[in-house]
Tab-separated table of C-alpha atoms in Angstrom:
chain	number	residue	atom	x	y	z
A	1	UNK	CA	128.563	203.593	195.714
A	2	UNK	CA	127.621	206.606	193.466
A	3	UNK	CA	130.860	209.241	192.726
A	4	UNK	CA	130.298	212.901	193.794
A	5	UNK	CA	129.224	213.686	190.113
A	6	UNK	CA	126.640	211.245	190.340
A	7	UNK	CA	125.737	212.401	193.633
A	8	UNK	CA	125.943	216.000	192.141
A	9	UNK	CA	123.809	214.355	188.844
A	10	UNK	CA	120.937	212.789	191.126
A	11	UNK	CA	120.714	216.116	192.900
A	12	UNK	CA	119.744	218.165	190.478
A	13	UNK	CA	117.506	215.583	188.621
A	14	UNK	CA	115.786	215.872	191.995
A	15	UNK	CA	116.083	219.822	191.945
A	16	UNK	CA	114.633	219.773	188.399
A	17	UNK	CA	111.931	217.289	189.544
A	18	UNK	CA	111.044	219.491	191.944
A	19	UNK	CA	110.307	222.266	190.186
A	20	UNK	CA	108.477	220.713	187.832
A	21	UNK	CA	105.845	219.839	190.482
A	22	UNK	CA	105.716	223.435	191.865
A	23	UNK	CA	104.997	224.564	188.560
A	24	UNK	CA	102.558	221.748	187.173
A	25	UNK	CA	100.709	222.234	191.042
A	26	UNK	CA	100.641	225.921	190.079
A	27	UNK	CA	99.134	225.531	186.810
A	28	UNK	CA	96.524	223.077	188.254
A	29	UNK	CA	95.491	225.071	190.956
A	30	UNK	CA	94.516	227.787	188.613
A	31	UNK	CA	92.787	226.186	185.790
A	32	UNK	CA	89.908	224.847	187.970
A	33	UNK	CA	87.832	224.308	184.731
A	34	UNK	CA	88.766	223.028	181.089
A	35	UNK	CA	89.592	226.141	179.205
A	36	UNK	CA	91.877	228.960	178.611
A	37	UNK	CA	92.670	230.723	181.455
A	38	UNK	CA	94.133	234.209	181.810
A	39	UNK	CA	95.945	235.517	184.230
A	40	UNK	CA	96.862	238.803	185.918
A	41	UNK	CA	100.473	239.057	184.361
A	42	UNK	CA	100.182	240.383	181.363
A	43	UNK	CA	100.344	237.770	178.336
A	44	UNK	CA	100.190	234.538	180.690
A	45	UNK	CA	97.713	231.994	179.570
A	46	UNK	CA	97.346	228.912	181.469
A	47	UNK	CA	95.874	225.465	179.897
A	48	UNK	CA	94.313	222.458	180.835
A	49	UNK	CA	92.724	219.742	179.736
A	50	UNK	CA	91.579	216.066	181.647
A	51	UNK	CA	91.590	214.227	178.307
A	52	UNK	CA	92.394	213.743	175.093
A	53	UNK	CA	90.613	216.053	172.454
A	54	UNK	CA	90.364	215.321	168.590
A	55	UNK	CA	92.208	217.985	166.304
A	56	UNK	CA	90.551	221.181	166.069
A	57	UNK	CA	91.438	224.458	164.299
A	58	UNK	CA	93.114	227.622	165.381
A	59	UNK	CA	95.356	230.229	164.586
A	60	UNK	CA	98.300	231.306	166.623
A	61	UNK	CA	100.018	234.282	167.870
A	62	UNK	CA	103.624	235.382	168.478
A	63	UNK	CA	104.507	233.759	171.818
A	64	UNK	CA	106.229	230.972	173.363
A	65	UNK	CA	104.259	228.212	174.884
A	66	UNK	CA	105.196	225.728	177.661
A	67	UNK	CA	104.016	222.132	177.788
A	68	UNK	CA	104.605	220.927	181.668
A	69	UNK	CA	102.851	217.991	181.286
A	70	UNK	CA	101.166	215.783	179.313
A	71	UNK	CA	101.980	216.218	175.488
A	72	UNK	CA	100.364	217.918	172.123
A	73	UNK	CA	100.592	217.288	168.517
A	74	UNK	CA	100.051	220.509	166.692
A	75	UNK	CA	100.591	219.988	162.500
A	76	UNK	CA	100.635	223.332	160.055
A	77	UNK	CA	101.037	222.229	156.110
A	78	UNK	CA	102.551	219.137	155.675
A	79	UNK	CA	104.379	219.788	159.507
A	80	UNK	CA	103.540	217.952	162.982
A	81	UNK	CA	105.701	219.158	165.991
A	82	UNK	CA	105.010	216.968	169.354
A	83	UNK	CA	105.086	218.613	172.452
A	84	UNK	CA	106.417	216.430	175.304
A	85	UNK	CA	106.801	217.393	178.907
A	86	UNK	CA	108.905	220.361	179.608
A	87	UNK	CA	109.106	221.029	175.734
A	88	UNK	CA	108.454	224.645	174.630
A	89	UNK	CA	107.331	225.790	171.037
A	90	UNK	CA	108.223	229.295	169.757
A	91	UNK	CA	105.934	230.554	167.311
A	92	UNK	CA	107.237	233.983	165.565
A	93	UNK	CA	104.422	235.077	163.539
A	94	UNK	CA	100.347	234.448	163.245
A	95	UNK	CA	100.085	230.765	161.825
A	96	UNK	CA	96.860	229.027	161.597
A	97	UNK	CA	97.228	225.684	162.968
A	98	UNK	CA	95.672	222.489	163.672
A	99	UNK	CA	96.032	221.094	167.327
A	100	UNK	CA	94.887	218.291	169.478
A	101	UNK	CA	95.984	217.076	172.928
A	102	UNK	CA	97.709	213.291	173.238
A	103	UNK	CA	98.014	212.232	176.450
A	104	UNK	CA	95.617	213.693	179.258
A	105	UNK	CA	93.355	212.008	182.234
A	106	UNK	CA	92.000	213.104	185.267
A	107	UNK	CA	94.685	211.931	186.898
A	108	UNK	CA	97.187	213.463	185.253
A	109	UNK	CA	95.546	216.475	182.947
A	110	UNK	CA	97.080	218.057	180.472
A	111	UNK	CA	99.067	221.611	181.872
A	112	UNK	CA	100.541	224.159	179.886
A	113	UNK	CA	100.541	227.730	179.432
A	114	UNK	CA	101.767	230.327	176.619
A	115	UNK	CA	103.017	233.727	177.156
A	116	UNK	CA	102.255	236.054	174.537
A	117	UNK	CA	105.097	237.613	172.317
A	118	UNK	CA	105.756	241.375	170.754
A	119	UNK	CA	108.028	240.821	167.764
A	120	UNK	CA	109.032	244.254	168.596
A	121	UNK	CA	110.648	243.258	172.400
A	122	UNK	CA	112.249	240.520	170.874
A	123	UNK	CA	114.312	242.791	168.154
A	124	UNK	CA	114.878	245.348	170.345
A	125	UNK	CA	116.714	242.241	172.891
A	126	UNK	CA	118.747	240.985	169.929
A	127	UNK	CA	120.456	244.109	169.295
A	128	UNK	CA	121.129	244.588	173.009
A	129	UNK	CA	122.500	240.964	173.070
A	130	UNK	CA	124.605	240.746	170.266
A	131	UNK	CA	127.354	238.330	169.536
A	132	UNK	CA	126.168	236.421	172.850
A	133	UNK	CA	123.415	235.107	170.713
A	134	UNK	CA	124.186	231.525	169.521
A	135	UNK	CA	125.214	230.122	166.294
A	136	UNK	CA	122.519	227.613	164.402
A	137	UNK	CA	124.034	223.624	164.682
A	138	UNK	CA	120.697	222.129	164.772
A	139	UNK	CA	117.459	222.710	162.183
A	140	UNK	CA	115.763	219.997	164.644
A	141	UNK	CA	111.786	219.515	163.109
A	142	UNK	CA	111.799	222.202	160.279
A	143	UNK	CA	115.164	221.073	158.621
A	144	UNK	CA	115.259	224.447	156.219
A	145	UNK	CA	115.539	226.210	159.469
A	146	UNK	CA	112.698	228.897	158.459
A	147	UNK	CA	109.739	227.416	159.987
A	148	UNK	CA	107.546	229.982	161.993
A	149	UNK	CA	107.351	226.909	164.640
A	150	UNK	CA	110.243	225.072	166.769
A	151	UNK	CA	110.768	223.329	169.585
A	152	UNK	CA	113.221	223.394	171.929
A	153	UNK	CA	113.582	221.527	175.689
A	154	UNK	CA	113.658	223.129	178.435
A	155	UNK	CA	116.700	223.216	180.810
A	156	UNK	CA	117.118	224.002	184.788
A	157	UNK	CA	117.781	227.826	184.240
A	158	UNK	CA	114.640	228.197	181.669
A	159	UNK	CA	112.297	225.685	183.988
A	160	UNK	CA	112.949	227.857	187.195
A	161	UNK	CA	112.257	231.180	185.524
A	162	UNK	CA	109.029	230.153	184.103
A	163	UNK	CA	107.845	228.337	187.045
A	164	UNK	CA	108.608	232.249	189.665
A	165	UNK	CA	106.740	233.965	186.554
A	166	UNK	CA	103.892	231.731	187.109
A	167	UNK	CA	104.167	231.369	190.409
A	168	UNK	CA	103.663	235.429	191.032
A	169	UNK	CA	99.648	234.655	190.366
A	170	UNK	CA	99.923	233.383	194.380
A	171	UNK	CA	101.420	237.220	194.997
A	172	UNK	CA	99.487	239.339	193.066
A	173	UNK	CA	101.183	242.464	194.351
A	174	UNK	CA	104.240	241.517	193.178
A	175	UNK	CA	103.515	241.016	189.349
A	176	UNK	CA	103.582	244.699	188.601
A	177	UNK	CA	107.006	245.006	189.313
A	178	UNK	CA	108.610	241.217	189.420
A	179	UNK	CA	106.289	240.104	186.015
A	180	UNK	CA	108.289	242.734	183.244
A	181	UNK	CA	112.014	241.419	184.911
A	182	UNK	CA	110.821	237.741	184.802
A	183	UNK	CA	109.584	238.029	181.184
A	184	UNK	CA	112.265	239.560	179.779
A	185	UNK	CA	114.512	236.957	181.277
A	186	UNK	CA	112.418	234.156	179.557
A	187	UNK	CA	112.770	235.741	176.238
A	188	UNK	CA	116.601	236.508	176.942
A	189	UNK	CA	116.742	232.507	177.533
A	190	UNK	CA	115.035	231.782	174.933
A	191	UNK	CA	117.181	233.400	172.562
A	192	UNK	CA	120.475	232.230	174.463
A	193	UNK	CA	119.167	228.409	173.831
A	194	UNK	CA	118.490	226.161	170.593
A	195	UNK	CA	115.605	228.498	169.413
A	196	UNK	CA	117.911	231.416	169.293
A	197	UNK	CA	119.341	231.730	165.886
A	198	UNK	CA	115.720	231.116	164.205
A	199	UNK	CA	114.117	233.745	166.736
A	200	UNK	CA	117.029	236.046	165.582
A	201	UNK	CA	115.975	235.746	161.362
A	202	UNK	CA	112.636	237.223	162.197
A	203	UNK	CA	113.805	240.130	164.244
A	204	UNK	CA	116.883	241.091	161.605
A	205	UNK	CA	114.962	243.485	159.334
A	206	UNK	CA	116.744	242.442	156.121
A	207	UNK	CA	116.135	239.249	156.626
A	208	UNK	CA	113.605	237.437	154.212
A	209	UNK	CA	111.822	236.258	156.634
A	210	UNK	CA	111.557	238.831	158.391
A	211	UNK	CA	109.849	240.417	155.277
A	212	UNK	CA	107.175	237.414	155.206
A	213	UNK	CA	106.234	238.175	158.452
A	214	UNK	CA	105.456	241.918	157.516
A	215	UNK	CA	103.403	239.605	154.297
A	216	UNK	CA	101.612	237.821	157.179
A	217	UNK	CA	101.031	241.089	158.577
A	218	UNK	CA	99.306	242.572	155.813
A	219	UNK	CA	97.345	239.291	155.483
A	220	UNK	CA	95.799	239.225	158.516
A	221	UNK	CA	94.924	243.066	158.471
A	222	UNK	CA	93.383	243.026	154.722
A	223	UNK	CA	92.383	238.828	154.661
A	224	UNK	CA	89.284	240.443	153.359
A	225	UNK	CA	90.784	241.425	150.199
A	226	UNK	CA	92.083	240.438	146.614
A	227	UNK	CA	95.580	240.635	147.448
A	228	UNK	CA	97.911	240.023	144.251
A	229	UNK	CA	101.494	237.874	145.269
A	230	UNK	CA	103.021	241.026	142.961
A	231	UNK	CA	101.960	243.362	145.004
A	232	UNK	CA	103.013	241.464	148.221
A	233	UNK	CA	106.209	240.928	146.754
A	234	UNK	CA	106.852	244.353	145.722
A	235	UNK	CA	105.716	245.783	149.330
A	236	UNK	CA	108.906	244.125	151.161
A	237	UNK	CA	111.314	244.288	148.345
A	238	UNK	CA	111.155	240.671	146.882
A	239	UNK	CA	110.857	238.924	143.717
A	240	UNK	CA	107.420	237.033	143.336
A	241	UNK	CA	108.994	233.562	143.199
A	242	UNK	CA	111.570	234.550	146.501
A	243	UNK	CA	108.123	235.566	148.575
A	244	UNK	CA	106.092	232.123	147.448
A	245	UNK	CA	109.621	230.088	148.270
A	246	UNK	CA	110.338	231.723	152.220
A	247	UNK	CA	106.578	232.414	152.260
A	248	UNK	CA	105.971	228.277	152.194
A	249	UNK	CA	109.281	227.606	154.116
A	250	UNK	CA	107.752	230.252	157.078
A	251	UNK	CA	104.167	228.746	157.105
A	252	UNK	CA	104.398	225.260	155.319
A	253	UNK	CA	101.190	226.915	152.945
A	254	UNK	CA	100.879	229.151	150.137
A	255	UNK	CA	99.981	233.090	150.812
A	256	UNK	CA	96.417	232.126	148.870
A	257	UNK	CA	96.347	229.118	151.990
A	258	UNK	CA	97.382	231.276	154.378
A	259	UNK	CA	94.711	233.965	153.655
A	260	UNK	CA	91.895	231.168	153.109
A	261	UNK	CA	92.375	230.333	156.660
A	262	UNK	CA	92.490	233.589	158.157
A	263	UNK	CA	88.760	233.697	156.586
A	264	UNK	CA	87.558	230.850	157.723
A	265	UNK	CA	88.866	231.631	161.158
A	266	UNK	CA	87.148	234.976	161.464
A	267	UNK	CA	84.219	233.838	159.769
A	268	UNK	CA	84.017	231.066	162.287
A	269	UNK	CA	84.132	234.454	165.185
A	270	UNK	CA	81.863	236.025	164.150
A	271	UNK	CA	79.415	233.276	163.899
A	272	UNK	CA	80.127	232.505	167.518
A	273	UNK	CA	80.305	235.508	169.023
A	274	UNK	CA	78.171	237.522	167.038
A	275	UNK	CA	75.808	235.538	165.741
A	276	UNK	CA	76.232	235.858	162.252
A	277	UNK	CA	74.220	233.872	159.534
A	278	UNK	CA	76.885	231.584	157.211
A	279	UNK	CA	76.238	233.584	154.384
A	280	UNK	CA	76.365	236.892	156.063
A	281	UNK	CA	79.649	235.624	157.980
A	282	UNK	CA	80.843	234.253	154.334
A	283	UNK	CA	80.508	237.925	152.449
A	284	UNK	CA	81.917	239.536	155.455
A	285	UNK	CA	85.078	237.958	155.017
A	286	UNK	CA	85.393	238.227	151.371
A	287	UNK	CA	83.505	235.147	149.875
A	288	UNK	CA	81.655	235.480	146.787
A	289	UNK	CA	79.768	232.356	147.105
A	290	UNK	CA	78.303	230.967	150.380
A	291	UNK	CA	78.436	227.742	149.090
A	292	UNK	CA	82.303	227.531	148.017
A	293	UNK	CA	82.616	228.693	152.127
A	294	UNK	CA	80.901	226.216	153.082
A	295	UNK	CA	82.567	223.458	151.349
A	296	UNK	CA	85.918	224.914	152.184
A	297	UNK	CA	84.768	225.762	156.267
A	298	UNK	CA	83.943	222.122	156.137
A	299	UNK	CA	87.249	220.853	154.880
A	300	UNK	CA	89.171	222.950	157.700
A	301	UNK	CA	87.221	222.127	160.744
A	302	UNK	CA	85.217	219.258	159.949
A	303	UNK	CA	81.453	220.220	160.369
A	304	UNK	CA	79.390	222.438	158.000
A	305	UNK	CA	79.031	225.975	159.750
A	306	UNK	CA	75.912	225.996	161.676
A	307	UNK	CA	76.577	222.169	162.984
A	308	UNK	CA	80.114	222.849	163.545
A	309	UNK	CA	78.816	226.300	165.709
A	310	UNK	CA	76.237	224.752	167.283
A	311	UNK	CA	78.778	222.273	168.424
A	312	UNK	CA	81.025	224.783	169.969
A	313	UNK	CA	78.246	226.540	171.929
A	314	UNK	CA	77.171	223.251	173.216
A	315	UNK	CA	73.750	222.914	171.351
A	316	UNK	CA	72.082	220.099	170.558
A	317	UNK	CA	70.841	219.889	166.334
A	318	UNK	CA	68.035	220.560	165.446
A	319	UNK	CA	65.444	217.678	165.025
A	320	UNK	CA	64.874	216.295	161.351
């Protein structure tokens, strides 16, 4: 005979249960294809994905993404962080990343949606919320505590918040209104949970990393250029060998890294989209030598350019 905790226990297991399926339904329903799907509410992207895919490059954003179910490995410098079901990954600044879905099938795809971040909202909460914010027991995956990715599980409170923001894409009239309130309560649980003392370093302005992020800032504005780690440094106020030590903490990669990414990534755009040559892709991006961008585009996402474009538009190679 179960005691009125248990009772009380299997009840909200079922409650949590629940909601799960509303939301996972949800997500299905509007992701009728295999792709990235946006939404009407502003920053909601929704994601699915009927099997397992083999790692592939790209470069996130500030934003908090949900895994409902299925599960993800995603690895950035000598880092891998596994998503689970009902796991959630912060990411604080723009971190290229390498990604690739685990556990998918028809059956039971792959769901899971981000919502998109300003760094801006999230320092403006902190100094509304104040002492309520929590107190850092934990460095769970990224033991130095500084890592620009964490993960975090989420609980009954969190799980029912995201699943009315996502579930305001069935009442479209509503998300003008409802969407901002919703929001700001996901980012005000985020920050009360396990994610919010490392949320909290990169919206305090003194903090050094806060000041890499402004780094990755000027990265991924000027990737294009010769940047010097002296003049980096000097820009947010930090000794060259402080900026290369938080600046690999942050991003598990070295500023040099970090920009040679950034370049491959956009070169890899602009081949896509606008149909660039390599070369012409290569100099735009600040490559000297088409042939060093090759080697190094092939290292990163596993295909010389034109195959590896080719690929992603679907096209079959050319004939020898």
């Amino acid at each position: 005979m179960l005691t009125s905790n248990q009772e009380k226990g299997a009840e909200l297991d079922a409650e949590f249960e629940r909601l799960r399926q509303r939301l996972a339904s949800t997500i299905e329903r509007w992701t009728p294809n295999q792709q990235v799907q946006e939404t009407l509410v502003p920053g909601l992207h929704l994601f699915r994905s009927d099997a397992p895919t083999s790692c592939s490059a790209a470069v996130y954003e500030p934003s908090i993404c949900f895994v409902v179910q299925g599960g993800k490995s995603v690895s950035f410098g000598d880092r891998e962080l596994i998503y689970q079901p009902l796991t959630y990954m912060v990411s604080s600044v723009h971190l290229p990343v390498q990604g690739r879905i685990l556990d998918a099938s028809p059956a039971t795809p792959y769901l899971a949606f981000k919502l998109v971040v300003d760094p801006q909202e999230v320092s403006n909460l902190v100094l509304e919320m104040g002492d309520q914010l929590p107190v850092e027991t934990d460095l769970g995956p990224c033991p130095e505590g500084n890592c620009a990715l964490s993960l975090a599980i989420m609980d009954r409170d969190m799980l029912d918040a995201v699943t009315r923001l996502t579930g305001l894409l069935d009442t479209p009239q509503d998300i003008p209104v409802v969407a901002p309130l919703v929001r700001r309560e996901i980012l005000y649980r985020t920050l009360l949970g396990e994610m919010g003392p490392r949320m909290r370093k990169f919206a305090v302005a003194d903090s050094s990393v806060h000041r890499v992020s402004r780094v990755i800032a000027v990265l991924k504005d000027r990737f294009t250029e010769s940047l010097r780690i002296k003049d980096l440094a000097d820009e947010v106020n930090m000794s060259e060998s402080a900026l290369f030590h938080t600046f690999k903490q942050v991003t598990r990669m070295s500023p040099l890294q970090f920009q040679k990414k950034l370049r491959l990534h956009e070169a890899r755009r602009l081949m896509l989209t606008e149909g660039l040559e390599a070369a012409t892709a290569s100099y735009r991006v600040g490559y000297e030598s088409p042939s060093h961008f090759s080697r190094e585009y092939s290292r990163l996402f596993g295909a010389p350019p034109r195959a590896d474009v080719n690929k992603l538009r679907g096209e079959q190679p050319a004939p020898a």
